[in-house]
Coordinates of C-alpha atoms in Angstrom, one line a residue:
Chain A
M28 CA 238.3 282.0 121.8
I29 CA 240.9 279.6 120.6
I30 CA 243.6 282.3 120.4
E31 CA 243.7 285.2 122.8
T32 CA 246.6 287.6 123.1
H33 CA 246.9 290.5 125.5
K34 CA 249.5 293.2 124.8
L35 CA 251.8 290.6 123.4
T36 CA 255.1 292.3 122.7
K37 CA 258.5 291.3 121.3
M38 CA 261.4 293.7 121.3
Y39 CA 264.8 293.0 119.7
G40 CA 266.9 295.5 121.8
N41 CA 265.4 298.8 120.9
H42 CA 263.8 297.5 117.7
V43 CA 260.1 296.6 117.9
G44 CA 259.2 293.1 116.6
C45 CA 255.5 293.3 117.7
Q46 CA 254.0 295.6 120.2
D47 CA 250.8 295.4 122.4
I48 CA 249.2 292.8 120.1
C49 CA 245.6 292.1 121.3
L50 CA 243.8 289.6 119.2
S51 CA 240.9 287.2 119.7
V52 CA 240.3 284.5 117.2
A53 CA 237.1 282.4 117.5
E54 CA 237.2 278.7 117.0
G55 CA 236.2 277.1 113.7
Q56 CA 237.3 279.8 111.2
I57 CA 240.1 280.7 108.9
F58 CA 241.8 283.8 110.3
G59 CA 244.0 285.9 108.1
L60 CA 247.0 287.9 109.2
L61 CA 248.1 290.6 106.7
G62 CA 250.9 293.1 106.7
P63 CA 253.7 294.4 104.5
N64 CA 257.1 292.8 104.7
G65 CA 258.8 293.3 108.0
A66 CA 255.5 294.3 109.7
G67 CA 255.9 291.7 112.4
K68 CA 253.6 288.9 111.0
S69 CA 256.2 286.1 111.3
T70 CA 257.3 287.4 114.7
L71 CA 253.8 287.1 116.0
V72 CA 253.3 283.6 114.6
K73 CA 256.7 282.5 116.0
M74 CA 255.7 283.8 119.4
L75 CA 252.4 282.0 119.3
V76 CA 254.0 278.6 118.3
G77 CA 256.8 278.9 120.9
L78 CA 259.8 279.8 118.7
L79 CA 260.3 283.3 120.2
H80 CA 259.9 284.3 123.8
P81 CA 257.6 287.3 124.3
S82 CA 259.2 290.4 125.9
A83 CA 255.8 291.3 127.5
G84 CA 252.2 290.4 127.5
Q85 CA 250.3 287.2 127.6
A86 CA 248.6 284.8 125.2
R87 CA 246.5 281.7 125.5
L88 CA 246.0 279.0 122.8
I89 CA 243.2 276.5 123.1
G90 CA 242.6 277.9 126.6
K91 CA 246.2 277.2 127.7
P92 CA 249.1 279.6 128.3
L93 CA 251.8 279.8 125.6
G94 CA 254.2 276.9 125.6
D95 CA 251.8 274.4 127.2
I96 CA 252.8 270.9 125.9
G97 CA 249.2 269.6 126.0
A98 CA 248.0 272.4 123.8
R99 CA 250.9 271.9 121.4
R100 CA 249.7 268.4 120.7
Q101 CA 246.6 270.0 119.1
I102 CA 248.5 272.6 117.1
G103 CA 249.9 272.1 113.6
F104 CA 252.5 274.6 112.2
L105 CA 253.9 275.2 108.8
P106 CA 256.8 277.6 109.2
E107 CA 257.9 280.1 106.5
N108 CA 261.4 279.5 105.0
F109 CA 261.5 276.0 106.6
R110 CA 263.7 273.1 105.7
Y111 CA 263.5 269.5 106.6
H112 CA 266.2 266.9 107.0
E113 CA 267.1 266.3 103.4
W114 CA 268.6 262.9 104.0
L115 CA 265.3 261.4 105.2
S116 CA 262.8 259.8 102.9
G117 CA 259.3 261.2 102.8
D118 CA 257.9 258.4 104.9
E119 CA 260.8 258.7 107.4
L120 CA 260.2 262.4 107.7
L121 CA 256.5 262.0 108.4
S122 CA 257.2 259.2 110.9
F123 CA 259.8 261.4 112.7
H124 CA 257.4 264.3 113.1
A125 CA 254.5 261.9 114.1
S126 CA 256.8 260.6 116.8
L127 CA 257.5 264.2 118.0
Y128 CA 253.7 264.6 118.3
G129 CA 253.7 261.5 120.5
M130 CA 251.6 259.6 118.0
T131 CA 251.7 255.8 118.3
P132 CA 253.0 253.6 115.4
D133 CA 249.4 252.6 114.6
E134 CA 248.2 256.2 114.5
T135 CA 251.2 257.1 112.4
R136 CA 250.6 254.3 109.9
R137 CA 246.9 255.3 109.7
R138 CA 247.4 259.0 109.5
I139 CA 250.3 259.3 106.9
P140 CA 248.3 258.2 103.9
V141 CA 245.4 260.4 104.9
V142 CA 247.5 263.6 105.1
L143 CA 249.5 262.7 101.9
D144 CA 246.1 262.3 100.2
M145 CA 244.9 265.7 101.6
V146 CA 247.9 267.5 100.1
N147 CA 247.8 265.4 96.9
L148 CA 251.4 264.1 97.3
H149 CA 251.9 260.5 96.2
G150 CA 254.8 258.2 95.5
I151 CA 257.2 260.0 97.9
A152 CA 257.5 257.3 100.6
R153 CA 261.0 256.3 99.6
K154 CA 262.1 259.5 97.9
R155 CA 264.7 261.6 99.7
V156 CA 263.3 264.9 100.9
G157 CA 266.4 266.6 99.4
A158 CA 265.2 265.5 95.9
F159 CA 261.7 267.1 96.4
S160 CA 260.8 270.1 94.3
K161 CA 259.9 273.3 96.2
G162 CA 256.2 272.6 95.7
M163 CA 256.6 269.1 97.0
Q164 CA 258.5 270.4 100.0
Q165 CA 255.7 272.8 100.7
R166 CA 253.1 270.1 100.4
I167 CA 254.9 267.7 102.8
G168 CA 255.3 270.7 105.2
I169 CA 251.5 271.1 105.2
A170 CA 251.1 267.3 105.5
I171 CA 253.3 267.4 108.6
A172 CA 251.3 270.2 110.1
L173 CA 248.1 268.1 109.5
L174 CA 249.6 264.9 111.0
P175 CA 248.1 265.2 114.5
D176 CA 244.6 266.1 113.1
P177 CA 245.2 269.5 114.9
K178 CA 242.5 271.7 116.3
L179 CA 244.5 274.8 115.5
L180 CA 246.7 275.2 112.5
F181 CA 249.3 278.0 111.9
L182 CA 250.2 278.3 108.3
D183 CA 253.0 280.9 107.5
E184 CA 252.9 281.6 103.8
P185 CA 251.6 278.1 102.8
T186 CA 251.3 278.8 99.1
S187 CA 254.5 280.7 98.6
A188 CA 256.2 278.0 96.6
L189 CA 253.1 276.6 94.8
D190 CA 251.9 277.1 91.3
P191 CA 248.3 278.3 90.7
L192 CA 246.9 274.8 90.7
G193 CA 248.7 274.1 94.0
R194 CA 247.4 277.3 95.5
R195 CA 243.9 276.3 94.6
E196 CA 244.4 272.9 96.2
V197 CA 245.6 274.5 99.4
R198 CA 242.5 276.8 99.3
E199 CA 240.4 273.7 99.1
I200 CA 242.2 272.0 101.9
L201 CA 241.7 275.1 104.1
L202 CA 238.0 275.1 103.3
K203 CA 237.7 271.4 104.1
L204 CA 239.5 272.0 107.4
K205 CA 237.1 274.8 108.2
E206 CA 234.2 272.5 107.4
A207 CA 235.7 270.0 109.8
G208 CA 235.6 272.7 112.6
K209 CA 239.3 273.4 112.6
T210 CA 240.8 276.8 113.2
V211 CA 243.4 278.0 110.7
F212 CA 245.6 281.0 111.4
L213 CA 246.8 282.0 107.9
N214 CA 249.7 284.3 107.4
S215 CA 249.8 285.2 103.7
H216 CA 250.9 287.9 101.3
L217 CA 248.3 286.7 98.8
L218 CA 245.4 289.0 99.5
G219 CA 243.0 287.4 97.1
E220 CA 243.6 284.1 98.8
V221 CA 242.9 285.6 102.2
E222 CA 239.8 287.3 100.9
A223 CA 238.5 284.1 99.5
V224 CA 238.8 282.0 102.6
C225 CA 239.0 284.1 105.7
R226 CA 236.2 285.2 108.0
D227 CA 238.2 287.5 110.3
V228 CA 241.4 289.3 109.4
A229 CA 243.9 291.5 111.2
I230 CA 246.2 293.9 109.5
I231 CA 249.5 294.5 111.2
N232 CA 252.1 297.2 110.4
K233 CA 255.3 298.2 112.2
G234 CA 254.6 295.7 114.8
R235 CA 251.1 296.9 115.7
V236 CA 247.6 295.6 114.8
I237 CA 246.0 298.5 112.9
K238 CA 242.8 296.8 111.9
H239 CA 241.1 293.7 113.2
G240 CA 237.6 292.4 112.6
R241 CA 235.2 290.5 110.3
M242 CA 236.2 290.7 106.7
E243 CA 232.6 291.7 105.6
D244 CA 232.5 294.5 108.2
L245 CA 235.9 295.8 107.2
L246 CA 235.0 295.7 103.5
S247 CA 231.5 297.0 103.9
G248 CA 232.8 300.5 104.7
S249 CA 231.7 301.7 101.2
I250 CA 230.5 300.4 97.9
E251 CA 231.4 302.1 94.7
V252 CA 228.6 302.0 92.1
E253 CA 229.3 302.7 88.4
M254 CA 226.3 303.5 86.2
R255 CA 225.5 304.4 82.6
V256 CA 222.4 306.6 82.5
A257 CA 220.6 308.4 79.7
S258 CA 218.1 311.3 80.2
L259 CA 219.8 312.6 83.4
T260 CA 217.9 315.5 84.9
P261 CA 219.0 318.0 87.6
A262 CA 216.2 316.7 89.9
M263 CA 217.4 313.2 89.5
E264 CA 221.0 314.2 90.2
K265 CA 219.9 316.1 93.3
E266 CA 218.0 313.1 94.7
L267 CA 220.9 310.8 93.8
R268 CA 223.3 313.0 95.8
L269 CA 221.0 312.8 98.8
C270 CA 221.2 309.0 98.7
C271 CA 224.9 308.6 98.3
R272 CA 228.1 309.8 99.9
T273 CA 229.8 311.0 96.7
L274 CA 228.6 311.3 93.1
A275 CA 230.8 312.0 90.1
V276 CA 229.1 312.8 86.8
D277 CA 230.9 312.4 83.5
G278 CA 228.3 312.7 80.7
P279 CA 226.2 309.5 80.8
R280 CA 228.7 307.9 83.2
L281 CA 228.0 308.2 87.0
V282 CA 230.1 306.9 89.8
A283 CA 228.5 306.9 93.2
T284 CA 229.7 305.8 96.6
V285 CA 227.2 304.4 99.0
G286 CA 227.6 303.2 102.6
V287 CA 225.5 300.0 102.6
Q288 CA 224.4 297.4 100.1
E289 CA 220.7 298.4 100.5
D290 CA 221.4 301.8 98.9
V291 CA 222.3 300.2 95.6
P292 CA 218.7 299.3 94.5
K293 CA 217.6 302.8 95.8
L294 CA 219.9 304.4 93.2
A295 CA 218.2 302.3 90.4
K296 CA 214.8 303.3 91.7
I297 CA 215.6 307.1 91.7
I298 CA 216.8 306.9 88.2
T299 CA 213.8 305.0 86.8
D300 CA 211.3 307.2 88.9
H301 CA 212.7 310.3 87.2
G302 CA 212.3 308.7 83.8
G303 CA 216.0 308.0 83.3
L304 CA 217.2 305.1 81.2
L305 CA 219.6 302.8 83.2
Y306 CA 221.8 300.9 80.8
E307 CA 224.4 299.7 83.3
L308 CA 224.8 299.4 87.0
T309 CA 227.9 297.8 88.5
P310 CA 228.4 297.8 92.3
R311 CA 232.0 297.3 93.3
R312 CA 232.8 296.4 96.9
T313 CA 236.1 297.7 98.3
S314 CA 238.6 294.8 97.7
L315 CA 240.8 293.6 100.5
E316 CA 243.7 294.8 98.5
E317 CA 242.3 298.4 98.5
L318 CA 241.5 298.1 102.2
F319 CA 245.0 296.8 102.9
I320 CA 246.8 299.5 101.0
S321 CA 244.7 302.3 102.4
T322 CA 245.0 301.0 105.9
V323 CA 248.8 300.6 105.7
R324 CA 249.1 304.1 104.1
E325 CA 246.9 305.7 106.7
G326 CA 249.1 304.1 109.4
E327 CA 252.3 305.4 107.8
M328 CA 250.9 308.9 107.3
A329 CA 249.8 309.0 111.0
C330 CA 253.4 308.1 112.0
Chain B
M4 CA 264.0 262.6 123.7
L5 CA 264.6 259.1 122.2
T6 CA 263.1 260.2 118.9
I7 CA 265.7 263.1 118.7
A8 CA 268.5 260.7 119.9
G9 CA 267.5 258.2 117.2
L10 CA 267.6 260.9 114.5
A11 CA 270.9 262.3 115.7
F12 CA 272.4 258.8 115.6
R13 CA 271.1 258.2 112.1
E14 CA 272.2 261.6 111.0
V15 CA 275.9 260.9 111.8
L16 CA 275.6 257.7 109.8
H17 CA 274.3 259.7 106.9
K18 CA 276.8 262.5 107.2
R19 CA 279.9 262.3 105.1
V20 CA 282.0 263.2 108.1
L21 CA 281.5 259.6 109.5
V22 CA 282.2 257.9 106.1
F23 CA 285.3 260.1 105.8
A24 CA 286.4 259.3 109.4
L25 CA 285.9 255.5 108.8
L26 CA 287.9 255.6 105.6
M27 CA 290.7 257.6 107.3
T28 CA 290.5 255.2 110.3
A29 CA 291.0 252.2 108.0
A30 CA 293.8 253.9 106.2
F31 CA 295.4 254.9 109.6
L32 CA 295.1 251.3 111.0
A33 CA 296.6 249.9 107.8
L34 CA 299.6 252.3 107.9
Y35 CA 299.9 251.7 111.7
G36 CA 299.9 248.0 111.2
L37 CA 302.5 248.3 108.5
A38 CA 304.7 250.4 110.8
L39 CA 304.3 247.8 113.5
H40 CA 305.2 245.0 111.1
Y41 CA 308.4 246.6 110.0
M42 CA 309.3 247.7 113.5
V43 CA 308.9 244.2 114.9
R44 CA 311.0 242.8 112.0
D45 CA 313.8 245.4 112.5
L46 CA 313.7 245.2 116.3
G47 CA 314.4 241.4 116.1
R48 CA 317.8 242.3 114.9
L49 CA 318.5 244.4 118.0
S50 CA 320.6 242.8 120.7
N51 CA 318.9 244.9 123.4
P52 CA 315.4 243.6 124.2
L53 CA 314.8 246.5 126.6
M54 CA 315.0 248.9 123.7
A55 CA 312.6 246.9 121.7
Q56 CA 310.0 247.0 124.4
V57 CA 310.4 250.7 124.9
A58 CA 309.9 251.3 121.2
V59 CA 306.7 249.1 121.1
T60 CA 305.3 251.0 124.1
Q61 CA 306.1 254.3 122.5
L62 CA 304.4 253.3 119.2
F63 CA 301.3 252.1 121.1
S64 CA 301.1 255.5 122.9
V65 CA 301.3 257.2 119.5
G66 CA 298.4 255.0 118.3
L67 CA 296.3 255.8 121.3
Y68 CA 297.0 259.5 121.1
L69 CA 296.1 259.7 117.4
G70 CA 293.0 257.6 118.1
S71 CA 291.9 260.0 120.8
F72 CA 292.6 262.9 118.5
I73 CA 290.5 261.4 115.7
C74 CA 287.6 260.6 118.1
S75 CA 287.7 264.1 119.5
F76 CA 287.6 265.7 116.1
L77 CA 284.8 263.5 115.0
A78 CA 282.8 264.5 118.1
V79 CA 283.4 268.2 117.4
F80 CA 282.6 268.1 113.7
S81 CA 279.5 265.9 114.1
A82 CA 277.8 268.2 116.6
V83 CA 279.3 271.6 115.9
G84 CA 276.2 272.9 114.1
T85 CA 273.6 270.6 115.4
L86 CA 271.5 273.3 117.0
S87 CA 272.9 276.5 115.5
G88 CA 273.1 275.1 112.0
E89 CA 269.5 273.8 112.2
I90 CA 268.4 277.2 113.5
E91 CA 270.3 278.9 110.7
N92 CA 268.8 276.7 107.9
G93 CA 265.2 276.6 109.3
T94 CA 265.1 272.9 110.2
M95 CA 264.6 273.7 113.8
Y96 CA 261.4 275.7 113.3
A97 CA 259.2 272.6 112.9
I98 CA 260.9 270.7 115.7
V99 CA 260.8 273.3 118.5
A100 CA 257.1 274.0 117.9
K101 CA 256.3 270.3 118.6
P102 CA 254.9 269.2 122.0
I103 CA 258.3 268.5 123.4
H104 CA 260.5 270.3 125.9
R105 CA 263.5 272.1 124.4
R106 CA 265.7 270.2 126.9
D107 CA 264.7 267.0 125.1
I108 CA 266.1 268.3 121.9
V109 CA 269.5 269.2 123.5
L110 CA 269.8 266.0 125.5
G111 CA 268.4 263.8 122.8
K112 CA 270.9 265.1 120.3
Y113 CA 273.7 264.6 122.9
M114 CA 272.6 261.0 123.5
G115 CA 272.4 260.2 119.8
Y116 CA 275.9 261.6 119.1
A117 CA 277.3 260.1 122.3
A118 CA 276.1 256.6 121.5
M119 CA 277.6 256.9 118.0
M120 CA 280.9 258.3 119.3
A121 CA 281.2 255.7 122.1
C122 CA 280.6 252.9 119.5
Y123 CA 283.2 254.4 117.1
A124 CA 285.7 254.9 119.9
A125 CA 285.3 251.4 121.3
V126 CA 285.8 249.8 117.8
F127 CA 288.8 252.0 117.2
F128 CA 290.3 251.2 120.6
L129 CA 289.8 247.4 120.3
S130 CA 291.1 247.4 116.7
L131 CA 294.2 249.2 117.8
L132 CA 294.8 247.1 120.8
G133 CA 294.2 243.9 118.8
L134 CA 296.6 245.1 116.0
V135 CA 299.3 245.8 118.6
Y136 CA 298.9 242.5 120.4
W137 CA 298.8 240.6 117.1
K138 CA 302.1 242.2 115.9
T139 CA 304.0 242.7 119.2
N140 CA 302.4 240.5 121.9
L141 CA 302.4 243.6 124.1
V142 CA 300.5 242.9 127.3
V143 CA 298.8 245.9 128.8
S144 CA 296.9 246.3 132.1
G145 CA 293.5 247.8 132.8
I146 CA 291.9 247.3 129.4
V147 CA 288.3 247.8 130.6
P148 CA 288.9 251.1 132.5
A149 CA 291.1 252.3 129.6
L150 CA 288.3 251.5 127.1
L151 CA 285.8 253.4 129.2
L152 CA 288.3 256.4 129.4
F153 CA 288.9 256.2 125.6
C154 CA 285.1 256.4 125.0
L155 CA 284.8 259.2 127.6
Q156 CA 287.2 261.6 125.9
P157 CA 285.1 262.4 122.8
L158 CA 282.1 262.8 125.1
V159 CA 283.8 265.6 127.0
L160 CA 284.3 267.4 123.8
L161 CA 280.8 266.6 122.7
S162 CA 279.3 268.2 125.8
I163 CA 281.3 271.4 125.4
T164 CA 280.4 271.4 121.7
M165 CA 276.7 271.1 122.6
L166 CA 277.1 274.1 124.9
G167 CA 278.7 276.1 122.1
T168 CA 276.1 275.2 119.5
S169 CA 273.3 276.3 121.8
V170 CA 274.9 279.7 122.2
F171 CA 277.2 280.5 119.2
S172 CA 276.9 280.3 115.4
T173 CA 278.3 277.1 113.8
L174 CA 281.6 278.7 112.7
G175 CA 282.1 280.5 116.1
N176 CA 281.5 277.3 118.0
G177 CA 283.9 275.3 115.8
I178 CA 286.7 277.9 116.3
A179 CA 286.0 278.1 120.1
V180 CA 285.9 274.3 120.7
L181 CA 289.1 273.7 118.7
M182 CA 290.9 276.4 120.5
L183 CA 289.9 274.9 123.8
W184 CA 291.0 271.5 122.6
A185 CA 294.4 273.0 121.6
V186 CA 294.8 274.6 125.0
S187 CA 294.0 271.3 126.7
T188 CA 296.4 269.3 124.5
I189 CA 299.4 271.7 124.8
G190 CA 298.7 272.1 128.5
G191 CA 298.8 268.3 128.9
M192 CA 302.2 268.2 127.2
I193 CA 303.5 271.1 129.3
E194 CA 302.4 269.3 132.4
Q195 CA 304.4 266.1 131.4
V196 CA 307.5 268.2 130.8
G197 CA 307.0 270.0 134.1
T198 CA 306.9 266.6 135.9
M199 CA 310.2 265.5 134.2
I200 CA 312.1 268.7 134.9
P201 CA 310.5 269.1 137.5
S202 CA 308.8 272.4 137.5
Q203 CA 305.7 273.1 139.7
S204 CA 304.8 276.2 137.5
L205 CA 304.5 274.0 134.4
I206 CA 302.6 271.4 136.3
N207 CA 300.2 274.1 137.5
A208 CA 299.8 275.4 133.9
G209 CA 298.9 271.9 132.8
I210 CA 296.4 271.4 135.6
I211 CA 294.7 274.8 134.7
S212 CA 294.5 273.8 131.1
S213 CA 292.8 270.5 132.2
L214 CA 290.3 272.4 134.3
I215 CA 289.5 274.5 131.2
L216 CA 288.9 271.4 129.2
P217 CA 289.7 268.0 130.7
A218 CA 290.1 266.2 127.4
D219 CA 293.9 265.6 127.5
A220 CA 293.7 264.6 131.1
I221 CA 291.5 261.7 130.2
Y222 CA 294.0 260.5 127.6
R223 CA 296.9 260.8 130.2
R224 CA 294.9 258.8 132.7
L225 CA 294.1 256.0 130.2
S226 CA 297.7 255.9 128.9
Y227 CA 298.9 255.6 132.5
T228 CA 296.3 253.0 133.3
M229 CA 297.5 250.8 130.5
L230 CA 301.2 251.3 130.3
A231 CA 302.5 252.5 133.6
A232 CA 302.4 249.3 135.7
T233 CA 304.5 250.0 138.7
D234 CA 306.0 246.6 138.8
N235 CA 307.5 247.0 135.3
P236 CA 310.3 249.6 135.3
V237 CA 310.7 249.3 131.5
N238 CA 307.3 250.9 131.1
A239 CA 308.6 254.0 132.8
L240 CA 311.0 254.5 129.8
G241 CA 308.1 253.8 127.4
M242 CA 306.1 256.6 129.0
L243 CA 308.8 259.3 128.1
G244 CA 308.0 261.7 125.4
P245 CA 304.9 263.9 124.5
F246 CA 302.5 260.9 124.3
G247 CA 303.4 259.3 127.5
T248 CA 302.3 260.1 131.0
Q249 CA 304.6 261.0 133.8
S250 CA 302.0 262.7 136.0
P251 CA 298.6 260.8 135.9
P252 CA 295.5 262.8 136.6
S253 CA 293.9 262.0 140.0
N254 CA 290.5 260.5 140.7
A255 CA 289.4 264.0 141.6
M256 CA 290.1 265.0 138.0
L257 CA 287.9 262.2 136.8
I258 CA 285.1 263.3 139.1
Y259 CA 285.7 266.9 137.9
T260 CA 285.4 265.7 134.3
I261 CA 282.0 264.0 134.9
A262 CA 280.8 267.2 136.7
Y263 CA 282.2 269.3 133.9
M264 CA 280.2 267.4 131.3
A265 CA 277.0 267.6 133.4
I266 CA 277.4 271.3 133.9
A267 CA 278.2 271.9 130.2
L268 CA 275.0 270.1 129.3
L269 CA 272.9 271.9 131.9
L270 CA 274.2 275.2 130.6
A271 CA 273.4 274.1 127.0
V272 CA 269.8 273.2 128.0
R273 CA 269.4 276.5 129.8
A274 CA 270.9 278.5 126.8
F275 CA 268.8 276.7 124.2
D276 CA 265.7 277.1 126.4
R277 CA 266.1 280.9 126.4
R278 CA 267.2 281.2 122.8
D279 CA 264.9 282.8 120.3
I280 CA 264.6 280.6 117.3

């Protein structure tokens, strides 16, 4: 596991920032951390990258305890609400951060064009960072995080200031990093983005992880199937009800809920076996957004 | 640490505070030179050469005092928000997460600002001294130790400012350091008055203020080093007034000052190390 946390806790006086966070993130994947505003996402990321001191618990990154300098050389971090030294030029800013990573001048010269190319940022070498647009600042922030060719990358809201095209480019960068065997810890509000790229996700609310696991497992809890059927018979309906968890019949429109994907063709077979005419069958997997909302609401009702 | 020091050094160059300070310094030196010029011209008419020498020494003391005042303010304003401000605006996030110790950030910034302040103070001191010598032919003693003391004074304020910025907000730090500086300055003047009266209570008040912040003590020591040669009784008259030195701080006070700076920096490192960013 490239990230392991055990009962990691951050308290601000009596207020809970994060409590008893136990996470395991396997290497070589994009991991998504989700949660409503104020849930403790940034607190967790800040603890992992060394900005906040945990109140209790332990964590290991790349096999080393939190704060290990050797491990940090292999970690890239794009903070949320960051700002860079506005009076530096793009080239000076990248060189400064490369120097903080302990990169040699040769490495720095070689790496800067590579990362700028990765984030599609050109012609900024002599431009002052203060004159960058928000999108350009975000891109150079990602470029800085990529400078040491990190094994583990923490991205806190990486697409917050980007237009749709920029978001797509970031998604492509993330997928390329995954292909290259890197691990990305992605903290994002954009559920569609997380759903498109992440293998594992954790949902955090009120400082606690309330769901954690593989995306496909979390989303495979139920599949909603909408059908349009002619010649519906009571026997057909009875057999359909045996096959699915719920079935709503509204004239020719049927909405069934099944537990696993294999049940979907079974529904079609029951209908045709009973002489029904199947005009339409649309399976709809629970979206991450639905899962997120229901999980957060369940958590709030439980409180 | 050197990366951070280099950035801090360049940052001061980019900040308007240095440009403003340089402009004001040039304006000050021009006005000061003009005052010296007219004073020398008018003193030539005096029949009493003793009076002329006292006046020149007094004006040189004023120049030194204002110089140390400008250097101190520049040190405070350059570094007042160097940690707290960068935490407040989010610049520090990407730096603290890098593979460096937090102490390197504090000490690197201190080194960068200290190098800049020392250069500025040295240029100011030598310009002032050159101007006075050119216009008045005033010969002073102990130029090298005085130069070192002149450069040391802003570093004392810089070290306490670094401690403040690692603990307080930018505004809070600015207020706290300037109040300490005021205590030190007023205390230094009270101590000189106490020596003239003489009053041990006033002297003690001055010593306590120097222990709280030994900035004015450094000025008194450098002023005494340059202008209070024991073989020249005229200088004793020149040392009268709020900018002169009747009671020079001891070597123990100099050692205390060095220890004070080291402890302030150690506390700054410790506070920043424990701070949540």
